[in-house]
Coordinates of C-alpha atoms in Angstrom, one line a residue:
M292 CA 185.7 -37.7 53.6
P293 CA 183.7 -37.5 56.5
T294 CA 180.2 -40.0 56.3
I295 CA 177.7 -37.6 54.6
Q296 CA 174.4 -36.9 55.9
W297 CA 172.1 -34.1 54.9
F298 CA 168.2 -34.2 55.4
P299 CA 166.7 -31.0 55.3
G300 CA 163.1 -30.2 56.7
H301 CA 161.6 -29.4 53.2
M302 CA 162.5 -33.2 52.1
A303 CA 160.9 -34.6 55.0
K304 CA 158.3 -32.6 54.0
A305 CA 158.2 -33.2 50.3
R306 CA 158.6 -36.6 50.9
R307 CA 155.2 -36.5 52.6
Q308 CA 153.5 -34.9 49.7
V309 CA 154.8 -37.2 46.9
T310 CA 153.1 -39.8 48.6
E311 CA 149.5 -37.7 49.4
K312 CA 149.8 -36.4 45.2
L313 CA 150.6 -39.6 43.6
T314 CA 147.0 -40.7 43.3
L315 CA 146.9 -37.5 41.1
V316 CA 148.8 -38.4 38.4
D317 CA 149.5 -40.8 35.4
V318 CA 152.8 -41.5 35.4
V319 CA 156.3 -40.8 37.7
F320 CA 159.4 -39.3 35.8
E321 CA 162.2 -40.0 38.0
L322 CA 165.3 -37.9 37.0
V323 CA 168.8 -39.6 37.9
D324 CA 172.0 -38.1 36.8
A325 CA 173.7 -40.5 34.0
R326 CA 176.8 -40.8 35.6
I327 CA 175.5 -42.4 38.7
P328 CA 172.4 -43.7 37.6
L329 CA 172.4 -46.1 40.9
S330 CA 173.7 -43.9 43.4
S331 CA 171.7 -40.9 41.9
R332 CA 168.2 -42.8 42.9
N333 CA 166.8 -42.4 46.1
P334 CA 166.0 -45.7 47.8
I335 CA 163.2 -44.9 49.2
L336 CA 161.3 -43.7 45.8
D337 CA 160.6 -47.4 44.8
E338 CA 158.5 -47.6 48.6
L339 CA 156.5 -44.3 47.4
I340 CA 156.0 -45.2 44.1
G341 CA 154.6 -48.8 44.3
E342 CA 153.2 -49.9 40.9
K343 CA 152.6 -46.6 39.3
P344 CA 154.3 -46.2 35.7
R345 CA 157.2 -44.6 35.9
I346 CA 160.1 -43.7 33.4
V347 CA 163.6 -43.2 34.5
I348 CA 165.2 -40.7 33.1
L349 CA 169.1 -40.4 32.7
N350 CA 169.7 -36.7 32.4
K351 CA 173.1 -35.3 31.6
S352 CA 173.9 -38.4 29.0
D353 CA 176.3 -36.0 27.2
L354 CA 178.6 -36.1 30.1
A355 CA 178.1 -39.9 30.8
D356 CA 180.3 -42.4 29.3
A357 CA 178.3 -43.3 26.3
V358 CA 178.9 -46.9 26.3
L359 CA 177.6 -47.3 29.8
V360 CA 174.7 -45.1 29.6
Q361 CA 173.0 -47.6 26.7
K362 CA 174.1 -50.8 29.3
W363 CA 172.1 -48.7 32.2
V364 CA 169.1 -48.4 29.4
A365 CA 169.1 -52.2 29.2
Y366 CA 169.5 -52.5 33.2
F367 CA 166.4 -50.5 33.9
N368 CA 164.4 -52.3 30.9
D369 CA 165.4 -55.6 32.6
Q370 CA 163.9 -54.4 35.8
G371 CA 160.7 -53.2 33.7
I372 CA 161.1 -50.1 34.2
S373 CA 161.3 -47.8 30.9
A374 CA 164.2 -45.7 30.6
V375 CA 165.2 -42.7 28.9
P376 CA 168.9 -41.0 28.2
I377 CA 168.4 -37.2 27.9
V378 CA 170.3 -34.2 28.1
A379 CA 168.1 -31.6 29.8
Q380 CA 170.0 -28.7 29.1
E381 CA 170.0 -29.0 25.5
G382 CA 166.5 -30.2 24.9
I383 CA 167.8 -33.3 23.3
G384 CA 165.6 -36.7 24.1
M385 CA 162.6 -34.9 24.9
K386 CA 160.4 -36.5 22.4
K387 CA 161.4 -39.8 23.5
V388 CA 160.3 -39.0 26.8
M389 CA 156.7 -38.0 25.7
S390 CA 156.5 -41.3 23.1
E391 CA 157.5 -43.3 25.6
A392 CA 154.9 -41.5 28.5
K393 CA 152.2 -42.0 25.6
R394 CA 152.8 -46.0 24.8
L395 CA 153.0 -46.4 28.5
L396 CA 150.1 -44.8 29.2
K397 CA 147.9 -45.9 26.0
P398 CA 145.8 -48.9 27.7
K399 CA 144.5 -46.0 30.2
F400 CA 143.5 -43.8 27.9
D401 CA 142.6 -45.9 25.7
R402 CA 139.5 -47.3 28.5
M403 CA 138.7 -43.5 29.1
A404 CA 137.9 -43.3 25.5
A405 CA 135.8 -45.9 25.3
Q406 CA 133.9 -45.1 28.4
G407 CA 133.3 -41.6 26.8
R408 CA 135.8 -39.4 28.6
K409 CA 137.0 -36.3 27.3
P410 CA 140.7 -36.5 26.4
R411 CA 142.9 -34.7 28.7
P412 CA 146.8 -34.1 29.3
I413 CA 149.1 -36.9 30.8
R414 CA 149.3 -35.7 34.1
A415 CA 153.0 -36.5 35.5
M416 CA 155.2 -36.2 38.7
S417 CA 158.7 -35.4 38.7
I418 CA 160.8 -36.7 41.0
G419 CA 164.5 -37.0 41.8
I420 CA 167.2 -36.0 43.9
P421 CA 168.7 -32.5 44.1
N422 CA 170.7 -31.0 40.8
V423 CA 169.3 -34.1 38.5
G424 CA 168.1 -31.0 36.4
K425 CA 164.4 -31.4 37.0
S426 CA 163.8 -28.0 36.5
T427 CA 165.9 -28.2 33.4
L428 CA 163.3 -30.5 32.2
I429 CA 160.2 -28.5 33.0
N430 CA 161.8 -25.4 31.1
R431 CA 162.7 -27.7 27.9
F432 CA 159.2 -28.9 27.7
I433 CA 157.2 -25.6 28.3
K434 CA 160.1 -23.8 26.0
K435 CA 160.2 -21.0 28.7
N436 CA 161.8 -20.5 31.7
V437 CA 158.5 -21.4 34.1
A438 CA 160.8 -23.4 36.3
Q439 CA 164.0 -21.6 38.7
T440 CA 166.8 -23.6 37.9
G441 CA 170.9 -23.7 39.1
N442 CA 173.6 -25.8 39.3
R443 CA 173.2 -26.7 43.1
P444 CA 171.3 -28.5 45.0
G445 CA 167.5 -27.7 46.8
V446 CA 166.6 -24.7 44.1
T447 CA 163.3 -26.2 44.2
K448 CA 161.4 -25.7 47.7
A449 CA 157.9 -26.4 46.8
Q450 CA 155.6 -28.5 44.7
Q451 CA 154.0 -26.8 41.8
W452 CA 151.7 -27.7 38.9
L453 CA 153.0 -26.8 35.3
K454 CA 150.6 -26.7 32.3
L455 CA 153.6 -28.0 30.2
N456 CA 151.9 -27.8 26.8
K457 CA 148.6 -29.4 25.1
E458 CA 149.4 -33.1 25.8
L459 CA 151.5 -32.8 29.5
D460 CA 150.8 -31.4 33.1
L461 CA 153.4 -31.9 35.3
L462 CA 153.5 -31.9 39.1
D463 CA 157.5 -30.0 40.2
T464 CA 158.7 -31.6 43.2
P465 CA 161.6 -30.4 45.3
G466 CA 164.7 -33.2 45.6
I467 CA 164.5 -35.5 48.1
L468 CA 167.5 -36.6 49.9
W469 CA 167.3 -39.7 52.2
P470 CA 168.5 -39.8 56.1
K471 CA 171.8 -41.8 56.2
F472 CA 173.9 -43.1 53.3
E473 CA 174.2 -46.9 54.2
D474 CA 177.3 -47.2 51.5
P475 CA 179.8 -44.5 52.0
E476 CA 181.0 -44.5 48.5
V477 CA 177.3 -43.2 47.5
G478 CA 177.6 -40.0 49.7
K479 CA 181.6 -39.6 47.6
K480 CA 179.6 -40.0 44.1
L481 CA 176.6 -37.7 45.1
A482 CA 179.5 -34.7 46.2
L483 CA 181.6 -35.3 43.5
T484 CA 178.6 -34.6 41.0
G485 CA 176.8 -32.0 42.8
A486 CA 174.0 -33.4 44.3
I487 CA 175.0 -32.3 47.9
K488 CA 175.9 -29.0 48.7
D489 CA 179.5 -27.8 48.7
T490 CA 179.1 -26.0 51.7
I491 CA 178.5 -28.6 54.1
L492 CA 181.5 -30.1 53.1
Q493 CA 185.2 -29.4 52.3
L494 CA 186.1 -28.8 48.6
D495 CA 190.0 -30.6 49.1
D496 CA 188.0 -34.1 50.4
I497 CA 185.6 -33.9 47.3
A498 CA 188.8 -33.4 44.9
L499 CA 190.7 -36.0 46.2
Y500 CA 188.1 -38.2 45.8
G501 CA 187.5 -37.0 42.2
L502 CA 191.4 -37.6 41.3
E503 CA 191.1 -41.2 43.0
I504 CA 188.0 -42.4 41.0
M505 CA 189.1 -40.7 37.8
K506 CA 192.6 -42.3 37.9
E507 CA 191.0 -46.0 38.7
K508 CA 188.4 -45.6 36.2
Y509 CA 189.2 -43.3 33.4
P510 CA 192.9 -42.8 33.9
T511 CA 193.6 -41.5 30.1
N512 CA 191.3 -38.7 30.9
L513 CA 192.6 -37.7 33.8
A514 CA 196.6 -38.1 32.8
A515 CA 195.5 -36.1 29.0
R516 CA 193.6 -33.3 31.1
Y517 CA 196.5 -32.1 33.7
R518 CA 199.0 -33.6 31.0
L519 CA 200.1 -36.0 33.7
T520 CA 203.1 -38.7 32.6
E521 CA 203.1 -42.5 33.8
T522 CA 205.2 -41.4 36.6
E523 CA 203.2 -38.8 38.0
M524 CA 200.0 -40.9 37.5
T525 CA 201.4 -43.5 40.1
L526 CA 201.2 -40.6 42.6
A527 CA 198.5 -40.7 45.6
P528 CA 196.2 -37.9 45.0
A529 CA 197.1 -35.8 47.7
D530 CA 200.2 -35.7 45.3
L531 CA 198.6 -35.2 42.7
L532 CA 196.7 -32.3 43.7
M533 CA 199.8 -30.8 45.1
L534 CA 201.3 -30.7 41.5
I535 CA 198.1 -29.3 39.5
T536 CA 198.1 -26.8 41.8
E537 CA 201.7 -25.8 40.8
R538 CA 201.2 -26.8 37.2
R539 CA 197.9 -24.3 37.3
G540 CA 199.9 -21.7 38.7
F541 CA 198.0 -21.9 41.6
I542 CA 201.1 -21.5 43.9
D543 CA 200.1 -22.8 47.2
D544 CA 196.6 -22.3 46.9
Y545 CA 195.2 -25.8 47.2
S546 CA 191.5 -24.4 47.8
R547 CA 191.5 -22.9 45.0
A548 CA 192.8 -26.0 42.9
A549 CA 190.3 -28.4 44.4
E550 CA 187.6 -26.1 43.5
M551 CA 189.2 -26.1 39.5
I552 CA 189.5 -29.8 40.1
I553 CA 185.7 -30.4 40.8
Y554 CA 184.3 -28.0 38.6
E555 CA 186.6 -29.7 35.8
I556 CA 185.6 -33.0 36.5
R557 CA 181.7 -31.6 36.9
S558 CA 181.3 -30.1 33.6
G559 CA 183.5 -33.0 31.4
K560 CA 186.6 -31.0 30.9
V561 CA 188.3 -34.6 32.2
G562 CA 185.9 -36.2 29.5
R563 CA 182.8 -37.9 29.8
Y564 CA 182.9 -40.8 32.7
T565 CA 180.0 -42.7 35.0
L566 CA 181.1 -44.0 38.5
D567 CA 178.3 -46.4 38.8
E568 CA 178.8 -50.0 37.4
V569 CA 176.3 -52.0 35.8
P570 CA 175.9 -55.6 38.0
K571 CA 177.7 -58.4 36.0
N572 CA 175.3 -60.7 35.5
L573 CA 173.4 -57.9 33.4
A574 CA 176.7 -56.3 31.6
N575 CA 177.2 -59.6 30.6
E576 CA 173.8 -60.8 29.1
T577 CA 173.4 -57.5 27.3
S578 CA 176.9 -58.0 25.9
K579 CA 176.2 -61.4 24.4
K580 CA 172.6 -59.8 22.5

């Protein structure tokens, strides 16, 4: 797969706007994809957010490896960052996000009350790379389709303030990617999970990477989905693609098979998976607790 670089103009503008609006919010909701908790974090966000209270929201946790979701929560907690796994599509975990925001901001709101200031909703900013579910999160909070959603990156194009309920005002921001992925593997993971527009990549490249990494990390899931024998599991990704194309009755339509494989990996039909590994030193520490 070629080196991926993708930085549309509206994202550069969004980065400037985020910096300008941070002073208006109490807390940042940083959404990440639970399947790639580090690869789906924009490295420039730490610099932008600074010391502002933050909650890392691991969305799509129903598609991720359940054991590793908890290890990633422990990882972020170890870094001094609150982390909450959710499934925005189903509304699972939303109450936990609010309770964690209240916990983080209690000292600030207690000081405001002591000064005689009237209670007001928490002001939050949602931020993250494209297609991690920011708009779906908003719609679940407000229980209406006020934010446009789509299973493709780049749906939200402008910032917008939304009054979600009596307790929360949210500033929605467009997804922000960064100019260049220093680690090519990060770009591949983002492509496979759908954070980068499919139109700028070759689908067969993404599918071949998907077969390769699933074969490496979750071979049982891959074998079960495509009914692969032990011998067939030793095939190279390109040969596996040809075999699956034939087995699904697509004859020589490898592009159709590639598209199907990508869809089935993204939607969880090949099973739950997490592609980012928790740093080993922390994984060892958490296993002892």
